[in-house]
Amino acid sequence: MVPIVEPDEDQPDKRKGKRLSWREAKLSLAHAQGSRTPIYARTIAGGVEVAGRQMLDCAVRAGFGAHSRVHAVGDGAPWIVGQIEQRFGEQGSYLIDFYHVCEYLSAAAEATAPDAAAREAWMETQKDALKDGRLMSTLRALVVHCEPADVDDDKAPVRACHRYLSARAKQLNYRQALTDGLPIGSGEIESAHRYVVQQRLKRPGAWWRVEHADWMLALRTTRINGDWGAYWAALDPNSSPPANRNTPTPAPKAAA
């Protein structure tokens, strides 16, 4: 989330009447299997359609084509699932981040076992079952502990976990992902949020107008994608390279 400030344009003193809020930075990355060079895209001002187009652009630049497949991993947000389906169709598949699923299992474990050791053993059993493609085994382990219907949802972690997994059965194919050597966690994009977005936009005391944050994040992704020089050259082909291009000239080796 990015800290956003909206000044009151009717106030002579723009410091007065300002509105403070938080806006989601939608960051995506893609790379070919085995590659260590991802392509990044981002938006703050744009909505889910913009973010979806950027996902596709990332994939295309990373090598996606007519005979490719996309393996997407995320936290299960409906808009991400929808955009993967819309942009990639039958060529795409979506997997919910395994750690995110484990958070639901952990909450459920508190109500299924009497002590810490038993809870840990129960958790490991369910994690192994999911990784092995035995979702029904985990659902059966949950259903025997489901809270009564008259218990509020916020006090029914077992029921919440059972409902969450049941509704997302097609997004839990960890066995196939592991067999294919594909990731089952979204740690790569979570880390990217820290070093691409937060490192610059969430500095102490910093608040941004939406458009300014979007522009700054555009510069961040331009640089990390290796497009910095091309960006400045496109602005003015006749200009000298920017002073802050951060590409030092190698020093000549000292003579022996």
PDB file of C-alpha atoms in Angstrom:
ATOM      1  CA  MET A   1       0.000   0.000   0.000  1.00  0.00           C
ATOM      2  CA  VAL A   2       1.224   3.500  -0.883  1.00  0.00           C
ATOM      3  CA  PRO A   3       0.503   6.583   1.294  1.00  0.00           C
ATOM      4  CA  ILE A   4      -1.580   9.038  -0.753  1.00  0.00           C
ATOM      5  CA  VAL A   5      -2.426  12.674  -0.059  1.00  0.00           C
ATOM      6  CA  GLU A   6      -5.226  14.576  -1.821  1.00  0.00           C
ATOM      7  CA  PRO A   7      -5.043  18.355  -1.235  1.00  0.00           C
ATOM      8  CA  ASP A   8      -8.206  20.410  -1.057  1.00  0.00           C
ATOM      9  CA  GLU A   9      -7.955  22.508  -4.215  1.00  0.00           C
ATOM     10  CA  ASP A  10     -10.350  25.093  -2.753  1.00  0.00           C
ATOM     11  CA  GLN A  11      -7.980  25.904   0.090  1.00  0.00           C
ATOM     12  CA  PRO A  12      -5.406  28.678  -0.440  1.00  0.00           C
ATOM     13  CA  ASP A  13      -3.122  26.789   1.944  1.00  0.00           C
ATOM     14  CA  LYS A  14      -2.845  23.313   0.417  1.00  0.00           C
ATOM     15  CA  ARG A  15      -1.759  21.904   3.766  1.00  0.00           C
ATOM     16  CA  LYS A  16      -5.263  22.437   5.102  1.00  0.00           C
ATOM     17  CA  GLY A  17      -8.192  20.160   4.343  1.00  0.00           C
ATOM     18  CA  LYS A  18      -6.013  17.472   2.781  1.00  0.00           C
ATOM     19  CA  ARG A  19      -7.223  13.879   2.742  1.00  0.00           C
ATOM     20  CA  LEU A  20      -4.863  11.024   3.563  1.00  0.00           C
ATOM     21  CA  SER A  21      -5.433   7.473   2.355  1.00  0.00           C
ATOM     22  CA  TRP A  22      -3.678   4.331   1.183  1.00  0.00           C
ATOM     23  CA  ARG A  23      -3.701   3.019  -2.391  1.00  0.00           C
ATOM     24  CA  GLU A  24      -2.720  -0.438  -3.576  1.00  0.00           C
ATOM     25  CA  ALA A  25       0.254  -0.707  -5.896  1.00  0.00           C
ATOM     26  CA  LYS A  26      -0.501  -3.531  -8.332  1.00  0.00           C
ATOM     27  CA  LEU A  27       2.871  -5.034  -9.186  1.00  0.00           C
ATOM     28  CA  SER A  28       3.393  -8.007 -11.478  1.00  0.00           C
ATOM     29  CA  LEU A  29       6.403  -9.881 -12.789  1.00  0.00           C
ATOM     30  CA  ALA A  30       7.015 -12.669 -15.269  1.00  0.00           C
ATOM     31  CA  HIS A  31       9.946 -14.736 -16.422  1.00  0.00           C
ATOM     32  CA  ALA A  32      10.568 -17.908 -18.361  1.00  0.00           C
ATOM     33  CA  GLN A  33      10.926 -21.061 -16.286  1.00  0.00           C
ATOM     34  CA  GLY A  34      14.497 -21.237 -14.994  1.00  0.00           C
ATOM     35  CA  SER A  35      15.248 -17.600 -15.823  1.00  0.00           C
ATOM     36  CA  ARG A  36      16.560 -15.287 -13.116  1.00  0.00           C
ATOM     37  CA  THR A  37      15.677 -12.117 -15.027  1.00  0.00           C
ATOM     38  CA  PRO A  38      12.035 -11.160 -14.421  1.00  0.00           C
ATOM     39  CA  ILE A  39      10.149  -8.427 -16.237  1.00  0.00           C
ATOM     40  CA  TYR A  40       8.160  -6.063 -14.018  1.00  0.00           C
ATOM     41  CA  ALA A  41       5.060  -3.921 -14.526  1.00  0.00           C
ATOM     42  CA  ARG A  42       3.059  -1.757 -12.180  1.00  0.00           C
ATOM     43  CA  THR A  43       0.110   0.563 -11.708  1.00  0.00           C
ATOM     44  CA  ILE A  44      -1.306   2.624  -8.868  1.00  0.00           C
ATOM     45  CA  ALA A  45      -3.737   4.935 -10.641  1.00  0.00           C
ATOM     46  CA  GLY A  46      -5.014   2.245 -13.024  1.00  0.00           C
ATOM     47  CA  GLY A  47      -7.596  -0.387 -12.166  1.00  0.00           C
ATOM     48  CA  VAL A  48      -7.683  -4.129 -12.594  1.00  0.00           C
ATOM     49  CA  GLU A  49      -8.015  -3.944 -16.387  1.00  0.00           C
ATOM     50  CA  VAL A  50      -4.796  -1.932 -16.601  1.00  0.00           C
ATOM     51  CA  ALA A  51      -3.066  -4.374 -14.264  1.00  0.00           C
ATOM     52  CA  GLY A  52      -4.314  -7.292 -16.363  1.00  0.00           C
ATOM     53  CA  ARG A  53      -2.932  -5.783 -19.577  1.00  0.00           C
ATOM     54  CA  GLN A  54       0.370  -5.279 -17.812  1.00  0.00           C
ATOM     55  CA  MET A  55       0.441  -8.932 -16.747  1.00  0.00           C
ATOM     56  CA  LEU A  56       0.067  -9.922 -20.382  1.00  0.00           C
ATOM     57  CA  ASP A  57       2.736  -7.444 -21.492  1.00  0.00           C
ATOM     58  CA  CYS A  58       5.126  -8.849 -18.875  1.00  0.00           C
ATOM     59  CA  ALA A  59       4.508 -12.393 -20.052  1.00  0.00           C
ATOM     60  CA  VAL A  60       4.955 -11.505 -23.731  1.00  0.00           C
ATOM     61  CA  ARG A  61       8.217  -9.728 -23.037  1.00  0.00           C
ATOM     62  CA  ALA A  62       9.374 -12.733 -21.008  1.00  0.00           C
ATOM     63  CA  GLY A  63       8.731 -14.993 -24.010  1.00  0.00           C
ATOM     64  CA  PHE A  64       5.039 -15.930 -23.834  1.00  0.00           C
ATOM     65  CA  GLY A  65       3.650 -16.981 -27.207  1.00  0.00           C
ATOM     66  CA  ALA A  66       0.978 -18.984 -28.961  1.00  0.00           C
ATOM     67  CA  HIS A  67       2.371 -22.298 -27.690  1.00  0.00           C
ATOM     68  CA  SER A  68       3.329 -21.192 -24.194  1.00  0.00           C
ATOM     69  CA  ARG A  69       1.691 -21.760 -20.854  1.00  0.00           C
ATOM     70  CA  VAL A  70       1.528 -19.370 -17.919  1.00  0.00           C
ATOM     71  CA  HIS A  71       1.819 -20.550 -14.332  1.00  0.00           C
ATOM     72  CA  ALA A  72       0.544 -17.756 -12.085  1.00  0.00           C
ATOM     73  CA  VAL A  73       0.860 -17.647  -8.298  1.00  0.00           C
ATOM     74  CA  GLY A  74      -0.866 -15.142  -6.032  1.00  0.00           C
ATOM     75  CA  ASP A  75      -2.768 -14.603  -2.818  1.00  0.00           C
ATOM     76  CA  GLY A  76      -6.152 -15.586  -4.236  1.00  0.00           C
ATOM     77  CA  ALA A  77      -7.531 -12.079  -4.765  1.00  0.00           C
ATOM     78  CA  PRO A  78     -10.532 -12.465  -7.122  1.00  0.00           C
ATOM     79  CA  TRP A  79      -9.371  -9.694  -9.453  1.00  0.00           C
ATOM     80  CA  ILE A  80      -6.059 -11.489 -10.085  1.00  0.00           C
ATOM     81  CA  VAL A  81      -7.804 -14.792 -10.802  1.00  0.00           C
ATOM     82  CA  GLY A  82     -10.202 -13.020 -13.158  1.00  0.00           C
ATOM     83  CA  GLN A  83      -7.439 -11.285 -15.089  1.00  0.00           C
ATOM     84  CA  ILE A  84      -5.412 -14.477 -15.473  1.00  0.00           C
ATOM     85  CA  GLU A  85      -8.470 -16.183 -16.952  1.00  0.00           C
ATOM     86  CA  GLN A  86      -9.293 -13.204 -19.182  1.00  0.00           C
ATOM     87  CA  ARG A  87      -5.769 -12.563 -20.482  1.00  0.00           C
ATOM     88  CA  PHE A  88      -4.439 -16.108 -20.877  1.00  0.00           C
ATOM     89  CA  GLY A  89      -7.508 -18.330 -21.178  1.00  0.00           C
ATOM     90  CA  GLU A  90      -6.666 -22.025 -21.570  1.00  0.00           C
ATOM     91  CA  GLN A  91      -2.961 -21.192 -21.680  1.00  0.00           C
ATOM     92  CA  GLY A  92      -2.978 -19.988 -18.088  1.00  0.00           C
ATOM     93  CA  SER A  93      -3.325 -21.649 -14.708  1.00  0.00           C
ATOM     94  CA  TYR A  94      -3.540 -20.071 -11.280  1.00  0.00           C
ATOM     95  CA  LEU A  95      -2.201 -21.378  -7.987  1.00  0.00           C
ATOM     96  CA  ILE A  96      -2.916 -19.859  -4.583  1.00  0.00           C
ATOM     97  CA  ASP A  97       0.238 -19.101  -2.643  1.00  0.00           C
ATOM     98  CA  PHE A  98       0.887 -22.081  -0.358  1.00  0.00           C
ATOM     99  CA  TYR A  99       1.832 -19.892   2.609  1.00  0.00           C
ATOM    100  CA  HIS A 100      -1.517 -18.107   2.301  1.00  0.00           C
ATOM    101  CA  VAL A 101      -3.338 -21.446   2.496  1.00  0.00           C
ATOM    102  CA  CYS A 102      -1.210 -22.425   5.496  1.00  0.00           C
ATOM    103  CA  GLU A 103      -2.424 -19.341   7.352  1.00  0.00           C
ATOM    104  CA  TYR A 104      -5.974 -20.713   7.112  1.00  0.00           C
ATOM    105  CA  LEU A 105      -4.776 -24.154   8.204  1.00  0.00           C
ATOM    106  CA  SER A 106      -2.887 -22.668  11.144  1.00  0.00           C
ATOM    107  CA  ALA A 107      -5.975 -20.857  12.395  1.00  0.00           C
ATOM    108  CA  ALA A 108      -7.996 -24.058  12.043  1.00  0.00           C
ATOM    109  CA  ALA A 109      -5.351 -26.094  13.846  1.00  0.00           C
ATOM    110  CA  GLU A 110      -5.909 -24.095  17.015  1.00  0.00           C
ATOM    111  CA  ALA A 111      -9.376 -25.616  17.250  1.00  0.00           C
ATOM    112  CA  THR A 112      -8.524 -29.160  16.167  1.00  0.00           C
ATOM    113  CA  ALA A 113      -5.769 -30.230  18.552  1.00  0.00           C
ATOM    114  CA  PRO A 114      -5.364 -29.910  22.341  1.00  0.00           C
ATOM    115  CA  ASP A 115      -1.672 -28.972  22.528  1.00  0.00           C
ATOM    116  CA  ALA A 116       1.126 -27.404  20.498  1.00  0.00           C
ATOM    117  CA  ALA A 117       2.752 -30.691  19.489  1.00  0.00           C
ATOM    118  CA  ALA A 118      -0.542 -32.143  18.283  1.00  0.00           C
ATOM    119  CA  ARG A 119      -1.348 -28.964  16.361  1.00  0.00           C
ATOM    120  CA  GLU A 120       2.034 -29.014  14.649  1.00  0.00           C
ATOM    121  CA  ALA A 121       1.611 -32.664  13.691  1.00  0.00           C
ATOM    122  CA  TRP A 122      -1.890 -31.965  12.344  1.00  0.00           C
ATOM    123  CA  MET A 123      -0.573 -29.030  10.309  1.00  0.00           C
ATOM    124  CA  GLU A 124       2.256 -31.058   8.783  1.00  0.00           C
ATOM    125  CA  THR A 125      -0.174 -33.834   7.866  1.00  0.00           C
ATOM    126  CA  GLN A 126      -2.476 -31.411   6.050  1.00  0.00           C
ATOM    127  CA  LYS A 127       0.401 -29.642   4.288  1.00  0.00           C
ATOM    128  CA  ASP A 128       1.737 -32.977   3.047  1.00  0.00           C
ATOM    129  CA  ALA A 129      -1.745 -33.960   1.877  1.00  0.00           C
ATOM    130  CA  LEU A 130      -2.168 -30.764  -0.141  1.00  0.00           C
ATOM    131  CA  LYS A 131       1.274 -31.049  -1.705  1.00  0.00           C
ATOM    132  CA  ASP A 132       0.457 -34.633  -2.644  1.00  0.00           C
ATOM    133  CA  GLY A 133      -2.829 -33.689  -4.302  1.00  0.00           C
ATOM    134  CA  ARG A 134      -5.050 -35.126  -1.563  1.00  0.00           C
ATOM    135  CA  LEU A 135      -7.320 -32.144  -0.988  1.00  0.00           C
ATOM    136  CA  MET A 136     -10.255 -34.365  -0.008  1.00  0.00           C
ATOM    137  CA  SER A 137      -8.201 -35.798   2.842  1.00  0.00           C
ATOM    138  CA  THR A 138      -7.686 -32.304   4.267  1.00  0.00           C
ATOM    139  CA  LEU A 139     -11.343 -31.423   3.819  1.00  0.00           C
ATOM    140  CA  ARG A 140     -12.360 -34.577   5.695  1.00  0.00           C
ATOM    141  CA  ALA A 141      -9.942 -33.701   8.499  1.00  0.00           C
ATOM    142  CA  LEU A 142     -11.562 -30.283   8.747  1.00  0.00           C
ATOM    143  CA  VAL A 143     -15.205 -31.237   8.498  1.00  0.00           C
ATOM    144  CA  VAL A 144     -15.148 -33.322  11.683  1.00  0.00           C
ATOM    145  CA  HIS A 145     -14.099 -30.209  13.607  1.00  0.00           C
ATOM    146  CA  CYS A 146     -16.364 -27.650  11.886  1.00  0.00           C
ATOM    147  CA  GLU A 147     -18.117 -25.300  14.280  1.00  0.00           C
ATOM    148  CA  PRO A 148     -21.920 -25.370  14.598  1.00  0.00           C
ATOM    149  CA  ALA A 149     -23.883 -23.210  12.177  1.00  0.00           C
ATOM    150  CA  ASP A 150     -24.935 -20.801  14.929  1.00  0.00           C
ATOM    151  CA  VAL A 151     -21.295 -19.810  15.617  1.00  0.00           C
ATOM    152  CA  ASP A 152     -20.330 -16.525  13.948  1.00  0.00           C
ATOM    153  CA  ASP A 153     -17.894 -16.794  11.038  1.00  0.00           C
ATOM    154  CA  ASP A 154     -15.243 -14.715  12.778  1.00  0.00           C
ATOM    155  CA  LYS A 155     -15.207 -17.310  15.579  1.00  0.00           C
ATOM    156  CA  ALA A 156     -15.237 -20.357  13.304  1.00  0.00           C
ATOM    157  CA  PRO A 157     -11.712 -20.807  11.832  1.00  0.00           C
ATOM    158  CA  VAL A 158     -12.257 -24.455  10.911  1.00  0.00           C
ATOM    159  CA  ARG A 159     -15.402 -23.690   8.951  1.00  0.00           C
ATOM    160  CA  ALA A 160     -13.673 -20.735   7.300  1.00  0.00           C
ATOM    161  CA  CYS A 161     -10.754 -22.917   6.237  1.00  0.00           C
ATOM    162  CA  HIS A 162     -13.038 -25.666   4.908  1.00  0.00           C
ATOM    163  CA  ARG A 163     -15.075 -23.125   2.949  1.00  0.00           C
ATOM    164  CA  TYR A 164     -11.961 -21.411   1.579  1.00  0.00           C
ATOM    165  CA  LEU A 165     -10.360 -24.619   0.313  1.00  0.00           C
ATOM    166  CA  SER A 166     -13.611 -26.075  -1.037  1.00  0.00           C
ATOM    167  CA  ALA A 167     -14.311 -22.959  -3.101  1.00  0.00           C
ATOM    168  CA  ARG A 168     -10.793 -22.928  -4.609  1.00  0.00           C
ATOM    169  CA  ALA A 169     -10.165 -26.584  -5.359  1.00  0.00           C
ATOM    170  CA  LYS A 170      -8.985 -25.835  -8.907  1.00  0.00           C
ATOM    171  CA  GLN A 171      -6.383 -23.394  -7.592  1.00  0.00           C
ATOM    172  CA  LEU A 172      -4.669 -25.850  -5.225  1.00  0.00           C
ATOM    173  CA  ASN A 173      -2.861 -28.183  -7.624  1.00  0.00           C
ATOM    174  CA  TYR A 174       0.449 -28.084  -5.761  1.00  0.00           C
ATOM    175  CA  ARG A 175       1.337 -31.641  -6.728  1.00  0.00           C
ATOM    176  CA  GLN A 176       1.441 -30.827 -10.432  1.00  0.00           C
ATOM    177  CA  ALA A 177       3.380 -27.603  -9.857  1.00  0.00           C
ATOM    178  CA  LEU A 178       6.001 -29.409  -7.782  1.00  0.00           C
ATOM    179  CA  THR A 179       6.247 -32.188 -10.376  1.00  0.00           C
ATOM    180  CA  ASP A 180       6.830 -29.584 -13.092  1.00  0.00           C
ATOM    181  CA  GLY A 181       9.423 -27.718 -11.035  1.00  0.00           C
ATOM    182  CA  LEU A 182       7.211 -24.651 -10.686  1.00  0.00           C
ATOM    183  CA  PRO A 183       6.855 -22.430  -7.606  1.00  0.00           C
ATOM    184  CA  ILE A 184       3.981 -22.865  -5.172  1.00  0.00           C
ATOM    185  CA  GLY A 185       4.648 -19.647  -3.262  1.00  0.00           C
ATOM    186  CA  SER A 186       4.453 -15.971  -4.196  1.00  0.00           C
ATOM    187  CA  GLY A 187       7.563 -14.955  -2.271  1.00  0.00           C
ATOM    188  CA  GLU A 188       9.186 -13.535  -5.406  1.00  0.00           C
ATOM    189  CA  ILE A 189       6.496 -10.915  -5.974  1.00  0.00           C
ATOM    190  CA  GLU A 190       6.144 -10.244  -2.239  1.00  0.00           C
ATOM    191  CA  SER A 191       9.863  -9.427  -2.105  1.00  0.00           C
ATOM    192  CA  ALA A 192       9.534  -7.269  -5.206  1.00  0.00           C
ATOM    193  CA  HIS A 193       6.927  -5.145  -3.451  1.00  0.00           C
ATOM    194  CA  ARG A 194       9.542  -4.347  -0.825  1.00  0.00           C
ATOM    195  CA  TYR A 195      12.477  -3.445  -3.075  1.00  0.00           C
ATOM    196  CA  VAL A 196      10.545  -1.954  -6.010  1.00  0.00           C
ATOM    197  CA  VAL A 197       7.639  -0.178  -4.308  1.00  0.00           C
ATOM    198  CA  GLN A 198       8.119   0.262  -0.592  1.00  0.00           C
ATOM    199  CA  GLN A 199      11.815   1.111  -0.581  1.00  0.00           C
ATOM    200  CA  ARG A 200      11.096   4.346  -2.457  1.00  0.00           C
ATOM    201  CA  LEU A 201       7.446   5.177  -1.867  1.00  0.00           C
ATOM    202  CA  LYS A 202       7.083   4.328   1.826  1.00  0.00           C
ATOM    203  CA  ARG A 203       9.906   6.385   3.274  1.00  0.00           C
ATOM    204  CA  PRO A 204       9.254   7.977   6.688  1.00  0.00           C
ATOM    205  CA  GLY A 205       7.001  11.007   6.354  1.00  0.00           C
ATOM    206  CA  ALA A 206       6.427  10.556   2.620  1.00  0.00           C
ATOM    207  CA  TRP A 207       2.958  11.105   1.149  1.00  0.00           C
ATOM    208  CA  TRP A 208       2.252  11.142  -2.573  1.00  0.00           C
ATOM    209  CA  ARG A 209      -0.323  12.393  -5.009  1.00  0.00           C
ATOM    210  CA  VAL A 210      -1.587   9.408  -6.964  1.00  0.00           C
ATOM    211  CA  GLU A 211      -0.181  10.570 -10.289  1.00  0.00           C
ATOM    212  CA  HIS A 212       3.220  11.373  -8.789  1.00  0.00           C
ATOM    213  CA  ALA A 213       3.444   7.953  -7.127  1.00  0.00           C
ATOM    214  CA  ASP A 214       2.492   6.315 -10.421  1.00  0.00           C
ATOM    215  CA  TRP A 215       5.209   8.233 -12.275  1.00  0.00           C
ATOM    216  CA  MET A 216       7.848   7.404  -9.683  1.00  0.00           C
ATOM    217  CA  LEU A 217       6.922   3.729  -9.755  1.00  0.00           C
ATOM    218  CA  ALA A 218       7.082   3.824 -13.560  1.00  0.00           C
ATOM    219  CA  LEU A 219      10.664   5.071 -13.300  1.00  0.00           C
ATOM    220  CA  ARG A 220      11.478   2.348 -10.780  1.00  0.00           C
ATOM    221  CA  THR A 221      10.231  -0.430 -13.048  1.00  0.00           C
ATOM    222  CA  THR A 222      11.862   1.167 -16.102  1.00  0.00           C
ATOM    223  CA  ARG A 223      15.230   1.033 -14.383  1.00  0.00           C
ATOM    224  CA  ILE A 224      14.865  -2.461 -12.926  1.00  0.00           C
ATOM    225  CA  ASN A 225      13.769  -3.789 -16.345  1.00  0.00           C
ATOM    226  CA  GLY A 226      17.015  -2.481 -17.852  1.00  0.00           C
ATOM    227  CA  ASP A 227      15.244   0.167 -19.956  1.00  0.00           C
ATOM    228  CA  TRP A 228      16.761   3.238 -18.314  1.00  0.00           C
ATOM    229  CA  GLY A 229      19.085   4.236 -21.138  1.00  0.00           C
ATOM    230  CA  ALA A 230      16.492   3.552 -23.827  1.00  0.00           C
ATOM    231  CA  TYR A 231      13.939   5.644 -21.931  1.00  0.00           C
ATOM    232  CA  TRP A 232      16.149   8.734 -21.880  1.00  0.00           C
ATOM    233  CA  ALA A 233      17.299   8.200 -25.452  1.00  0.00           C
ATOM    234  CA  ALA A 234      13.675   8.058 -26.595  1.00  0.00           C
ATOM    235  CA  LEU A 235      12.949  11.395 -24.911  1.00  0.00           C
ATOM    236  CA  ASP A 236      15.733  13.144 -26.811  1.00  0.00           C
ATOM    237  CA  PRO A 237      17.952  11.081 -29.115  1.00  0.00           C
ATOM    238  CA  ASN A 238      20.409  13.977 -29.444  1.00  0.00           C
ATOM    239  CA  SER A 239      20.920  14.555 -25.739  1.00  0.00           C
ATOM    240  CA  SER A 240      23.869  13.298 -23.714  1.00  0.00           C
ATOM    241  CA  PRO A 241      23.293  10.401 -21.308  1.00  0.00           C
ATOM    242  CA  PRO A 242      21.677  11.383 -17.995  1.00  0.00           C
ATOM    243  CA  ALA A 243      24.069  12.241 -15.173  1.00  0.00           C
ATOM    244  CA  ASN A 244      22.406   9.757 -12.812  1.00  0.00           C
ATOM    245  CA  ARG A 245      22.280   6.744 -15.100  1.00  0.00           C
ATOM    246  CA  ASN A 246      24.197   4.757 -12.462  1.00  0.00           C
ATOM    247  CA  THR A 247      26.345   2.985 -15.031  1.00  0.00           C
ATOM    248  CA  PRO A 248      29.948   3.783 -14.067  1.00  0.00           C
ATOM    249  CA  THR A 249      32.695   3.442 -16.665  1.00  0.00           C
ATOM    250  CA  PRO A 250      35.017   0.572 -15.743  1.00  0.00           C
ATOM    251  CA  ALA A 251      38.424   1.751 -14.600  1.00  0.00           C
ATOM    252  CA  PRO A 252      41.363   0.648 -16.766  1.00  0.00           C
ATOM    253  CA  LYS A 253      43.599  -1.989 -15.235  1.00  0.00           C
ATOM    254  CA  ALA A 254      46.803  -0.664 -13.740  1.00  0.00           C
ATOM    255  CA  ALA A 255      49.918  -1.414 -15.698  1.00  0.00           C
ATOM    256  CA  ALA A 256      52.052  -4.210 -14.289  1.00  0.00           C
TER     257      ALA A 256
END
